[in-house]
Tab-separated table of C-alpha atoms in Angstrom:
chain	number	residue	atom	x	y	z
D	1	MET	CA	24.073	-3.244	-0.552
D	2	SER	CA	27.452	-4.820	-0.051
D	3	THR	CA	29.759	-5.811	-2.870
D	4	GLU	CA	33.097	-7.496	-3.015
D	5	SER	CA	35.484	-7.508	-5.950
D	6	GLY	CA	32.743	-6.206	-8.222
D	7	ILE	CA	30.398	-9.095	-7.482
D	8	LEU	CA	27.061	-8.615	-5.775
D	9	ASN	CA	26.548	-10.807	-2.732
D	10	PRO	CA	23.987	-13.561	-3.349
D	11	ALA	CA	20.502	-13.229	-1.889
D	12	LYS	CA	20.039	-14.805	1.491
D	13	ARG	CA	17.701	-17.766	1.415
D	14	PRO	CA	16.482	-20.231	4.029
D	15	SER	CA	18.765	-23.152	4.729
D	16	GLY	CA	18.628	-25.794	2.055
D	17	ALA	CA	17.441	-23.471	-0.700
D	18	ARG	CA	19.218	-23.345	-4.059
D	19	LYS	CA	22.121	-20.898	-4.091
D	20	PRO	CA	21.143	-17.983	-6.328
D	21	LEU	CA	23.082	-16.423	-9.152
D	22	LEU	CA	26.147	-14.301	-8.454
D	23	VAL	CA	25.780	-11.200	-10.575
D	24	ILE	CA	27.786	-8.194	-11.678
D	25	ALA	CA	27.394	-5.066	-9.577
D	26	ILE	CA	26.663	-1.579	-10.925
D	27	MET	CA	23.378	-2.079	-12.690
D	28	ALA	CA	19.884	-1.251	-13.067
D	29	LEU	CA	18.659	0.566	-10.222
D	30	ALA	CA	19.046	-0.129	-6.604
D	31	ALA	CA	20.149	3.450	-6.288
D	32	LEU	CA	16.544	4.428	-6.651
D	33	SER	CA	14.810	2.184	-4.254
D	34	GLY	CA	18.088	0.678	-3.440
D	35	CYS	CA	19.058	-2.203	-1.324
D	36	VAL	CA	16.601	-4.401	0.444
D	37	GLY	CA	16.205	-3.715	4.128
D	38	ASP	CA	17.803	-5.990	6.662
D	39	GLY	CA	16.001	-9.113	7.686
D	40	GLY	CA	14.286	-10.211	4.472
D	41	PRO	CA	15.539	-12.176	1.479
D	42	ARG	CA	17.246	-10.022	-1.122
D	43	PRO	CA	16.431	-10.137	-4.839
D	44	THR	CA	19.186	-11.612	-6.962
D	45	THR	CA	19.706	-8.617	-9.174
D	46	PRO	CA	22.551	-6.322	-10.080
D	47	THR	CA	22.136	-2.718	-9.058
D	48	TYR	CA	23.693	0.432	-10.325
D	49	THR	CA	25.638	3.167	-8.559
D	50	GLY	CA	24.381	5.976	-10.769
D	51	ASN	CA	27.731	6.457	-12.531
D	52	GLN	CA	28.959	4.859	-15.712
D	53	ARG	CA	32.106	2.852	-15.275
D	54	PRO	CA	35.009	4.881	-16.713
D	55	ASP	CA	36.355	3.059	-19.728
D	56	PRO	CA	37.931	5.016	-22.579
D	57	SER	CA	38.084	1.857	-24.684
D	58	ARG	CA	34.307	1.328	-24.639
D	59	PRO	CA	33.075	0.939	-28.231
D	60	PRO	CA	30.676	3.492	-29.686
D	61	ARG	CA	26.970	2.858	-29.301
D	62	PRO	CA	25.479	0.885	-32.197
D	63	ASP	CA	22.931	2.816	-34.211
D	64	ALA	CA	19.342	1.668	-34.570
D	65	PRO	CA	18.781	-0.083	-37.913
D	66	GLN	CA	17.434	1.942	-40.790
D	67	PRO	CA	14.065	1.096	-42.340
D	68	GLY	CA	14.235	-2.177	-44.192
D	69	THR	CA	17.386	-3.348	-42.426
D	70	THR	CA	17.552	-7.091	-41.911
D	71	ILE	CA	20.121	-9.461	-40.538
D	72	ALA	CA	21.499	-9.866	-44.042
D	73	ASP	CA	23.062	-6.393	-43.830
D	74	PRO	CA	24.753	-5.983	-40.435
D	75	PHE	CA	25.173	-9.677	-39.714
D	76	ALA	CA	26.144	-11.097	-43.083
D	77	GLY	CA	28.761	-13.798	-43.561
D	78	SER	CA	29.236	-17.257	-42.123
D	79	GLY	CA	29.669	-18.136	-38.482
D	80	PRO	CA	28.596	-16.261	-35.354
D	81	TYR	CA	28.183	-12.512	-35.593
D	82	ARG	CA	31.299	-10.580	-34.606
D	83	PRO	CA	31.226	-6.761	-34.745
D	84	ARG	CA	34.319	-5.070	-36.156
D	85	HIS	CA	35.273	-3.431	-32.877
D	86	MET	CA	35.480	-6.893	-31.241
D	87	ALA	CA	37.783	-8.453	-33.812
D	88	ASP	CA	40.338	-9.290	-31.120
D	89	VAL	CA	37.808	-10.916	-28.769
D	90	ARG	CA	37.374	-14.666	-28.956
D	91	SER	CA	34.047	-15.514	-30.555
D	92	ARG	CA	33.093	-17.793	-27.686
D	93	ASP	CA	33.550	-14.918	-25.232
D	94	ILE	CA	31.018	-12.711	-27.056
D	95	GLN	CA	27.446	-12.913	-25.744
D	96	ARG	CA	25.018	-12.000	-28.514
D	97	VAL	CA	21.488	-10.758	-27.852
D	98	ALA	CA	18.967	-10.340	-30.668
D	99	VAL	CA	16.754	-7.243	-30.350
D	100	LEU	CA	13.524	-7.555	-32.355
D	101	LEU	CA	11.737	-4.202	-32.431
D	102	PRO	CA	9.559	-2.410	-35.034
D	103	PHE	CA	12.135	0.241	-35.961
D	104	SER	CA	10.603	1.018	-39.368
D	105	SER	CA	6.934	0.900	-38.373
D	106	THR	CA	4.754	3.271	-40.388
D	107	ASN	CA	3.216	4.318	-37.061
D	108	GLN	CA	5.537	7.049	-35.824
D	109	GLN	CA	4.726	6.418	-32.167
D	110	VAL	CA	5.588	2.745	-32.539
D	111	SER	CA	8.889	3.429	-34.296
D	112	GLN	CA	9.809	6.025	-31.654
D	113	LEU	CA	8.979	3.497	-28.974
D	114	ALA	CA	11.268	0.966	-30.635
D	115	ASP	CA	14.114	3.504	-30.704
D	116	SER	CA	13.620	4.381	-27.043
D	117	LEU	CA	13.555	0.738	-25.949
D	118	PHE	CA	16.787	0.123	-27.820
D	119	ASN	CA	18.367	3.262	-26.351
D	120	SER	CA	17.412	2.111	-22.873
D	121	MET	CA	18.964	-1.302	-23.458
D	122	GLN	CA	22.219	0.286	-24.603
D	123	MET	CA	22.216	2.539	-21.565
D	124	SER	CA	21.807	-0.409	-19.210
D	125	LEU	CA	24.704	-2.304	-20.809
D	126	PHE	CA	27.019	0.676	-20.439
D	127	GLU	CA	25.977	1.156	-16.827
D	128	ILE	CA	26.835	-2.394	-15.848
D	129	GLY	CA	30.012	-2.479	-17.944
D	130	ALA	CA	28.908	-5.498	-20.021
D	131	GLU	CA	31.605	-5.075	-22.658
D	132	ASN	CA	31.308	-8.519	-24.214
D	133	VAL	CA	27.533	-8.397	-24.619
D	134	VAL	CA	26.559	-7.415	-28.160
D	135	LEU	CA	23.104	-6.239	-29.170
D	136	MET	CA	21.910	-7.344	-32.614
D	137	PRO	CA	19.101	-4.882	-33.523
D	138	MET	CA	16.688	-6.236	-36.141
D	139	ASP	CA	13.619	-4.632	-37.672
D	140	ALA	CA	10.541	-6.526	-36.437
D	141	SER	CA	7.989	-4.459	-38.364
D	142	GLY	CA	6.781	-7.367	-40.482
D	143	SER	CA	4.424	-10.288	-40.013
D	144	ALA	CA	4.797	-12.894	-37.288
D	145	GLU	CA	6.373	-15.299	-39.778
D	146	GLU	CA	8.866	-12.683	-40.992
D	147	VAL	CA	9.873	-11.757	-37.447
D	148	ALA	CA	10.237	-15.437	-36.531
D	149	ALA	CA	12.552	-15.874	-39.539
D	150	LEU	CA	14.698	-12.999	-38.242
D	151	ALA	CA	14.862	-14.669	-34.843
D	152	ALA	CA	15.981	-17.903	-36.476
D	153	GLN	CA	18.740	-16.088	-38.365
D	154	ALA	CA	19.868	-14.315	-35.201
D	155	ILE	CA	20.108	-17.608	-33.336
D	156	ASP	CA	22.110	-19.059	-36.243
D	157	LYS	CA	24.428	-16.077	-35.770
D	158	GLY	CA	24.935	-16.982	-32.118
D	159	ALA	CA	22.188	-15.095	-30.266
D	160	VAL	CA	21.793	-16.571	-26.774
D	161	ALA	CA	18.637	-14.582	-25.977
D	162	VAL	CA	15.984	-12.495	-27.714
D	163	VAL	CA	14.635	-9.166	-26.454
D	164	GLY	CA	11.312	-8.285	-28.085
D	165	PRO	CA	9.078	-8.333	-29.988
D	166	VAL	CA	6.523	-5.705	-28.937
D	167	PHE	CA	3.386	-7.276	-30.408
D	168	GLY	CA	1.788	-10.288	-28.769
D	169	GLN	CA	0.820	-11.982	-32.047
D	170	GLN	CA	4.514	-12.240	-32.987
D	171	ILE	CA	5.671	-13.910	-29.771
D	172	PRO	CA	4.501	-17.547	-30.298
D	173	ALA	CA	6.164	-17.746	-33.721
D	174	VAL	CA	9.424	-16.335	-32.346
D	175	ALA	CA	9.233	-18.709	-29.374
D	176	ARG	CA	8.916	-21.715	-31.665
D	177	GLU	CA	12.065	-20.707	-33.526
D	178	ALA	CA	14.025	-20.107	-30.318
D	179	GLN	CA	12.842	-23.151	-28.411
D	180	ALA	CA	15.306	-25.642	-29.862
D	181	SER	CA	18.288	-23.496	-28.907
D	182	GLY	CA	16.958	-22.747	-25.424
D	183	ALA	CA	17.305	-18.995	-25.998
D	184	PRO	CA	14.785	-17.199	-23.745
D	185	ILE	CA	12.595	-14.413	-25.110
D	186	PHE	CA	11.872	-11.238	-23.144
D	187	SER	CA	8.958	-9.456	-24.808
D	188	PHE	CA	7.340	-6.067	-24.253
D	189	SER	CA	3.786	-7.177	-24.978
D	190	THR	CA	1.104	-7.071	-22.279
D	191	ASP	CA	-0.730	-10.068	-23.783
D	192	THR	CA	-0.536	-12.750	-21.092
D	193	THR	CA	-1.846	-15.369	-23.539
D	194	ALA	CA	1.274	-15.045	-25.721
D	195	THR	CA	3.760	-16.493	-23.222
D	196	GLY	CA	5.196	-19.973	-22.801
D	197	GLN	CA	7.801	-21.961	-24.746
D	198	GLY	CA	10.523	-19.867	-23.102
D	199	ALA	CA	8.813	-16.515	-23.734
D	200	TYR	CA	8.536	-14.050	-20.837
D	201	LEU	CA	6.793	-10.679	-20.486
D	202	MET	CA	8.955	-7.776	-19.309
D	203	SER	CA	6.057	-5.331	-19.428
D	204	LEU	CA	3.583	-4.338	-16.749
D	205	THR	CA	0.411	-6.348	-17.351
D	206	PRO	CA	-3.172	-5.642	-16.235
D	207	ASN	CA	-2.960	-8.693	-13.961
D	208	ALA	CA	-0.131	-7.220	-11.901
D	209	GLU	CA	-1.642	-3.734	-11.685
D	210	VAL	CA	-5.150	-4.874	-10.811
D	211	ASP	CA	-4.030	-7.445	-8.270
D	212	ARG	CA	-1.997	-4.845	-6.387
D	213	ILE	CA	-4.773	-2.262	-6.261
D	214	VAL	CA	-7.420	-4.829	-5.264
D	215	GLU	CA	-5.164	-6.191	-2.531
D	216	TRP	CA	-4.702	-2.666	-1.158
D	217	ALA	CA	-8.420	-1.820	-1.382
D	218	VAL	CA	-9.460	-4.971	0.463
D	219	GLN	CA	-7.018	-4.072	3.212
D	220	GLN	CA	-8.839	-0.732	3.515
D	221	GLY	CA	-12.187	-2.471	3.954
D	222	VAL	CA	-13.497	-2.501	0.376
D	223	THR	CA	-15.592	-5.586	-0.384
D	224	ARG	CA	-17.560	-4.537	-3.502
D	225	PHE	CA	-15.894	-3.731	-6.821
D	226	ALA	CA	-17.261	-2.346	-10.094
D	227	MET	CA	-15.545	-1.474	-13.365
D	228	LEU	CA	-16.227	1.179	-15.995
D	229	GLY	CA	-13.985	0.717	-19.017
D	230	PRO	CA	-13.634	0.515	-22.807
D	231	ASN	CA	-15.107	-2.351	-24.785
D	232	SER	CA	-11.677	-3.375	-26.047
D	233	ALA	CA	-9.197	-6.196	-25.577
D	234	TYR	CA	-7.537	-4.146	-22.860
D	235	GLY	CA	-10.825	-3.368	-21.102
D	236	HIS	CA	-11.827	-7.014	-21.038
D	237	ALA	CA	-8.348	-8.062	-19.872
D	238	VAL	CA	-8.714	-5.676	-16.934
D	239	ASP	CA	-12.173	-7.059	-16.194
D	240	ARG	CA	-10.839	-10.626	-16.131
D	241	ALA	CA	-7.978	-9.540	-13.892
D	242	LEU	CA	-10.440	-7.825	-11.548
D	243	ARG	CA	-12.582	-10.939	-11.243
D	244	ASP	CA	-9.584	-13.174	-10.663
D	245	SER	CA	-8.084	-10.834	-8.087
D	246	THR	CA	-11.271	-10.222	-6.120
D	247	GLY	CA	-11.725	-13.987	-5.924
D	248	ARG	CA	-8.265	-14.374	-4.384
D	249	HIS	CA	-8.563	-11.464	-1.968
D	250	GLY	CA	-12.121	-11.960	-0.781
D	251	GLY	CA	-13.947	-9.257	-2.753
D	252	LEU	CA	-16.945	-9.356	-5.079
D	253	VAL	CA	-17.450	-7.805	-8.528
D	254	ILE	CA	-20.910	-6.209	-8.501
D	255	ALA	CA	-20.907	-4.854	-12.085
D	256	SER	CA	-18.774	-4.259	-15.171
D	257	GLU	CA	-19.913	-1.752	-17.768
D	258	PHE	CA	-18.250	-1.212	-21.152
D	259	TYR	CA	-18.486	1.632	-23.677
D	260	ALA	CA	-17.158	2.051	-27.206
D	261	PRO	CA	-13.434	2.881	-27.137
D	262	GLY	CA	-12.812	6.591	-27.589
D	263	THR	CA	-16.247	7.634	-26.383
D	264	THR	CA	-15.549	10.634	-24.157
D	265	THR	CA	-19.051	10.841	-22.672
D	266	PRO	CA	-20.527	7.318	-22.347
D	267	THR	CA	-23.485	8.805	-20.499
D	268	GLU	CA	-25.910	5.861	-20.540
D	269	THR	CA	-23.219	3.379	-19.534
D	270	ALA	CA	-22.026	5.562	-16.672
D	271	GLN	CA	-25.596	6.151	-15.483
D	272	ARG	CA	-26.293	2.390	-15.358
D	273	LEU	CA	-23.151	1.747	-13.350
D	274	ALA	CA	-23.829	4.708	-11.069
D	275	GLY	CA	-27.212	3.199	-10.179
D	276	VAL	CA	-25.626	-0.085	-9.128
D	277	VAL	CA	-22.848	1.632	-7.210
D	278	LYS	CA	-25.218	3.894	-5.263
D	279	THR	CA	-27.398	0.923	-4.293
D	280	GLU	CA	-24.384	-1.036	-3.053
D	281	ASP	CA	-23.027	1.998	-1.227
D	282	ARG	CA	-26.282	2.354	0.716
D	283	ALA	CA	-26.116	-1.308	1.732
D	284	TYR	CA	-22.352	-1.382	2.324
D	285	PRO	CA	-21.239	2.190	3.068
D	286	GLY	CA	-17.533	2.785	2.567
D	287	GLN	CA	-17.020	-0.688	1.067
D	288	VAL	CA	-17.515	0.068	-2.638
D	289	ALA	CA	-14.826	0.858	-5.243
D	290	VAL	CA	-14.924	1.571	-8.982
D	291	LEU	CA	-12.009	0.659	-11.249
D	292	ILE	CA	-11.571	2.928	-14.299
D	293	PRO	CA	-8.861	1.599	-16.668
D	294	GLU	CA	-8.445	4.714	-18.818
D	295	ARG	CA	-5.798	7.339	-19.510
D	296	GLY	CA	-5.373	10.974	-20.491
D	297	VAL	CA	-8.289	13.132	-21.577
D	298	GLN	CA	-10.473	10.041	-21.845
D	299	LEU	CA	-9.914	9.246	-18.170
D	300	ARG	CA	-10.800	12.769	-17.076
D	301	SER	CA	-14.007	12.713	-19.092
D	302	VAL	CA	-15.200	9.266	-18.039
D	303	ALA	CA	-14.342	9.681	-14.348
D	304	SER	CA	-16.332	12.919	-14.089
D	305	LEU	CA	-19.550	11.199	-15.181
D	306	LEU	CA	-20.016	9.124	-12.029
D	307	PRO	CA	-20.157	12.050	-9.584
D	308	TYR	CA	-22.440	13.779	-12.132
D	309	PHE	CA	-24.864	10.903	-11.521
D	310	ASP	CA	-24.539	11.389	-7.750
D	311	VAL	CA	-21.921	8.790	-6.863
D	312	ASP	CA	-20.519	10.069	-3.558
D	313	LEU	CA	-16.724	10.215	-3.861
D	314	ARG	CA	-16.452	10.625	-0.104
D	315	GLN	CA	-17.856	7.109	0.196
D	316	VAL	CA	-16.893	5.349	-3.048
D	317	GLN	CA	-13.214	4.714	-3.792
D	318	PHE	CA	-11.964	5.271	-7.357
D	319	LEU	CA	-9.223	2.862	-8.474
D	320	GLY	CA	-6.913	3.021	-11.475
D	321	THR	CA	-4.123	1.273	-13.328
D	322	GLY	CA	-0.671	2.545	-14.243
D	323	ALA	CA	-2.352	4.540	-17.038
D	324	TRP	CA	-3.225	7.032	-14.301
D	325	ASN	CA	0.475	7.719	-13.720
D	326	ASP	CA	0.295	10.973	-15.663
D	327	PRO	CA	0.502	14.472	-14.116
D	328	GLU	CA	-1.885	15.765	-16.790
D	329	VAL	CA	-4.813	13.824	-15.314
D	330	TRP	CA	-4.134	14.497	-11.632
D	331	ARG	CA	-5.766	17.912	-11.894
D	332	GLU	CA	-9.166	16.319	-12.550
D	333	PRO	CA	-11.297	16.990	-9.417
D	334	SER	CA	-13.171	13.677	-9.679
D	335	LEU	CA	-9.894	11.761	-9.386
D	336	ARG	CA	-8.846	13.379	-6.104
D	337	GLY	CA	-8.536	10.665	-3.503
D	338	GLY	CA	-8.373	8.032	-6.248
D	339	VAL	CA	-5.549	5.519	-6.099
D	340	PHE	CA	-3.616	3.522	-8.665
D	341	ALA	CA	-0.830	0.950	-8.754
D	342	ALA	CA	2.479	1.840	-10.374
D	343	PRO	CA	6.242	1.345	-10.041
D	344	ASP	CA	8.044	3.570	-7.551
D	345	PRO	CA	7.880	7.100	-9.014
D	346	ALA	CA	11.297	8.036	-7.633
D	347	ALA	CA	12.840	5.151	-9.536
D	348	LEU	CA	11.194	6.161	-12.786
D	349	GLU	CA	12.180	9.789	-12.336
D	350	ASP	CA	15.785	8.744	-11.772
D	351	PHE	CA	15.678	6.698	-14.982
D	352	ARG	CA	14.108	9.585	-16.912
D	353	MET	CA	16.826	11.995	-15.823
D	354	ARG	CA	19.586	9.567	-16.804
D	355	TYR	CA	17.961	8.884	-20.162
D	356	GLU	CA	17.551	12.593	-20.923
D	357	ALA	CA	21.158	13.270	-19.949
D	358	THR	CA	22.309	10.518	-22.319
D	359	PHE	CA	20.006	10.963	-25.320
D	360	GLY	CA	18.746	14.529	-24.980
D	361	GLU	CA	15.052	13.667	-25.036
D	362	THR	CA	12.304	12.494	-22.710
D	363	PRO	CA	11.690	8.740	-22.972
D	364	PRO	CA	8.225	7.200	-23.395
D	365	ALA	CA	7.029	5.546	-20.189
D	366	ILE	CA	7.567	2.000	-21.449
D	367	SER	CA	11.255	2.696	-22.186
D	368	SER	CA	12.162	1.794	-18.623
D	369	PHE	CA	11.253	-1.816	-19.375
D	370	GLY	CA	13.915	-1.794	-22.102
D	371	HIS	CA	16.458	-0.841	-19.455
D	372	ASP	CA	15.325	-3.690	-17.206
D	373	ALA	CA	15.427	-6.156	-20.101
D	374	GLY	CA	18.921	-5.139	-21.185
D	375	ALA	CA	20.289	-5.246	-17.658
D	376	LEU	CA	18.737	-8.620	-16.892
D	377	VAL	CA	19.793	-10.309	-20.134
D	378	ALA	CA	23.337	-8.949	-19.931
D	379	THR	CA	23.700	-10.117	-16.345
D	380	LEU	CA	22.462	-13.616	-17.159
D	381	ALA	CA	24.502	-13.851	-20.356
D	382	VAL	CA	27.869	-12.866	-18.870
D	383	ASN	CA	27.318	-15.423	-16.121
D	384	ASP	CA	26.200	-18.083	-18.612
D	385	ARG	CA	22.934	-18.505	-16.692
D	386	LEU	CA	20.145	-18.122	-19.223
D	387	ASP	CA	18.565	-21.365	-18.077
D	388	ARG	CA	14.932	-21.459	-17.036
D	389	ALA	CA	15.651	-22.129	-13.351
D	390	THR	CA	17.753	-18.980	-13.071
D	391	VAL	CA	15.406	-16.775	-15.090
D	392	GLU	CA	12.516	-17.895	-12.856
D	393	THR	CA	14.364	-17.554	-9.545
D	394	ARG	CA	11.880	-17.055	-6.714
D	395	ASP	CA	13.979	-14.267	-5.205
D	396	GLY	CA	13.233	-12.160	-8.273
D	397	TRP	CA	15.027	-9.251	-9.901
D	398	LEU	CA	15.187	-5.579	-9.004
D	399	GLY	CA	14.995	-3.073	-11.849
D	400	VAL	CA	13.866	0.423	-12.730
D	401	ASN	CA	10.264	-0.760	-12.417
D	402	GLY	CA	10.791	-2.380	-9.043
D	403	LEU	CA	10.963	-5.953	-7.848
D	404	PHE	CA	9.677	-8.626	-10.219
D	405	ARG	CA	9.962	-12.319	-10.910
D	406	PHE	CA	8.920	-14.545	-13.768
D	407	LEU	CA	6.370	-17.278	-13.233
D	408	ALA	CA	6.412	-20.649	-14.967
D	409	ASP	CA	3.807	-19.500	-17.508
D	410	GLY	CA	6.041	-16.610	-18.626
D	411	SER	CA	4.103	-13.824	-16.902
D	412	ALA	CA	5.753	-11.534	-14.379
D	413	GLU	CA	4.758	-11.015	-10.773
D	414	ARG	CA	5.569	-7.452	-9.663
D	415	GLU	CA	5.700	-5.537	-6.415
D	416	LEU	CA	4.118	-2.130	-7.072
D	417	ALA	CA	3.482	1.006	-5.057
D	418	VAL	CA	0.008	2.420	-4.479
D	419	MET	CA	-0.304	6.138	-5.272
D	420	GLU	CA	-3.085	8.533	-4.234
D	421	VAL	CA	-4.107	11.640	-6.192
D	422	GLN	CA	-3.975	14.745	-3.983
D	423	ASN	CA	-6.099	17.908	-3.973
D	424	ASP	CA	-3.183	19.974	-5.299
D	425	GLY	CA	-2.794	17.855	-8.429
D	426	THR	CA	0.130	15.783	-7.159
D	427	VAL	CA	0.331	12.213	-5.897
D	428	ARG	CA	1.701	10.624	-2.769
D	429	THR	CA	2.676	7.060	-1.974
D	430	VAL	CA	0.152	5.495	0.383
D	431	ALA	CA	1.678	2.008	0.200
D	432	PRO	CA	5.287	1.522	-0.960
D	433	ALA	CA	6.347	-1.344	-3.178
D	434	ALA	CA	7.729	-4.330	-1.289
D	435	GLN	CA	11.474	-4.884	-1.573
D	436	SER	CA	11.336	-8.670	-1.264
D	437	PHE	CA	8.840	-11.399	-1.974
D	438	ALA	CA	7.257	-13.071	1.015
D	439	PRO	CA	9.181	-16.177	2.171
D	440	GLY	CA	7.683	-19.299	0.704
D	441	SER	CA	5.629	-17.439	-1.874
């Protein structure tokens, strides 16, 4: 990828198209899947070289807020927020980004997730050298109304964008507070109903995962799809995504069976689905697939039930979501030959190694979306391009989790790889993630 004077060359578009954003080089990730190949349009995203820019004057990393911290503590006083180490920088040159995460959640996993997302954001800012971008971490562990009030205070203090919250029920209230200022919101929820009013989803949603795996399966000749999943909001979201995607790609959903969440041996449910699948496989041999949206021990238990009821895994294709992207489940014999959609594993491994080298611990999987959010917001902020047209550029953005672009409804369209579980308990890429969106799409 060519650069000149520290500025990334703009993406090439057909004649007459809007000129895309010029962005700072050295960011989020092209080192992993790198630059787009010659011939296609390039995503308008900064990419990183793998090395932090040497700068002995870089300020120390801000600490995550302590439980109970609100904007009244670190951001007190009148006028826009100005950290002490930026006392000599003109206020109008400081780009402030509110970070609304549940730092003091009573759920330890949630609070650890908040810390890791914030760490990843800091890491991305240091990697792109965004010295005048200031993160304003705020504890979003309260109700939707309380978190919206924090967002309002942050915007009063000069925040030009909001990263977070994590929970979908908080997003609409935050969006209402931010709408008047035009500050976009980049949330980590997977709830596609919580977008709009300038709120976007950074996370990987069931829609994106399911659409990619259905598209791939149809290309392999699959025409009949079934689903075996939990009777939960997530399970039903996957089912809706499956029905929508099969409609677009020319497939047919033959059955969806649900079991109580956490049930490790939903025997009756699996037996019912197995009966339907075997009947369809006799009528359409080699054209039937079963989607199992589970993870961990639960996935291994549920997946093993179908072959127990004589579903022929040499004929029937098992499909999964990104929840399958876990080495602990790849040893399950019933998953061998199964495929799932996920970001490029080399990219995620590169991110993990950098995170561990910086913070001395292994990041949760979702942390990589914090890196993408920080890099994207910093790039847009320093170029004063947080407008909707730029955020929703059709060329998209390239991050740790691959190529993505925001749609008008606030959801994200993503280019994902398709991975296949091997007999030796590893995975291989059977279809790489695209490096550019199709022209005209």
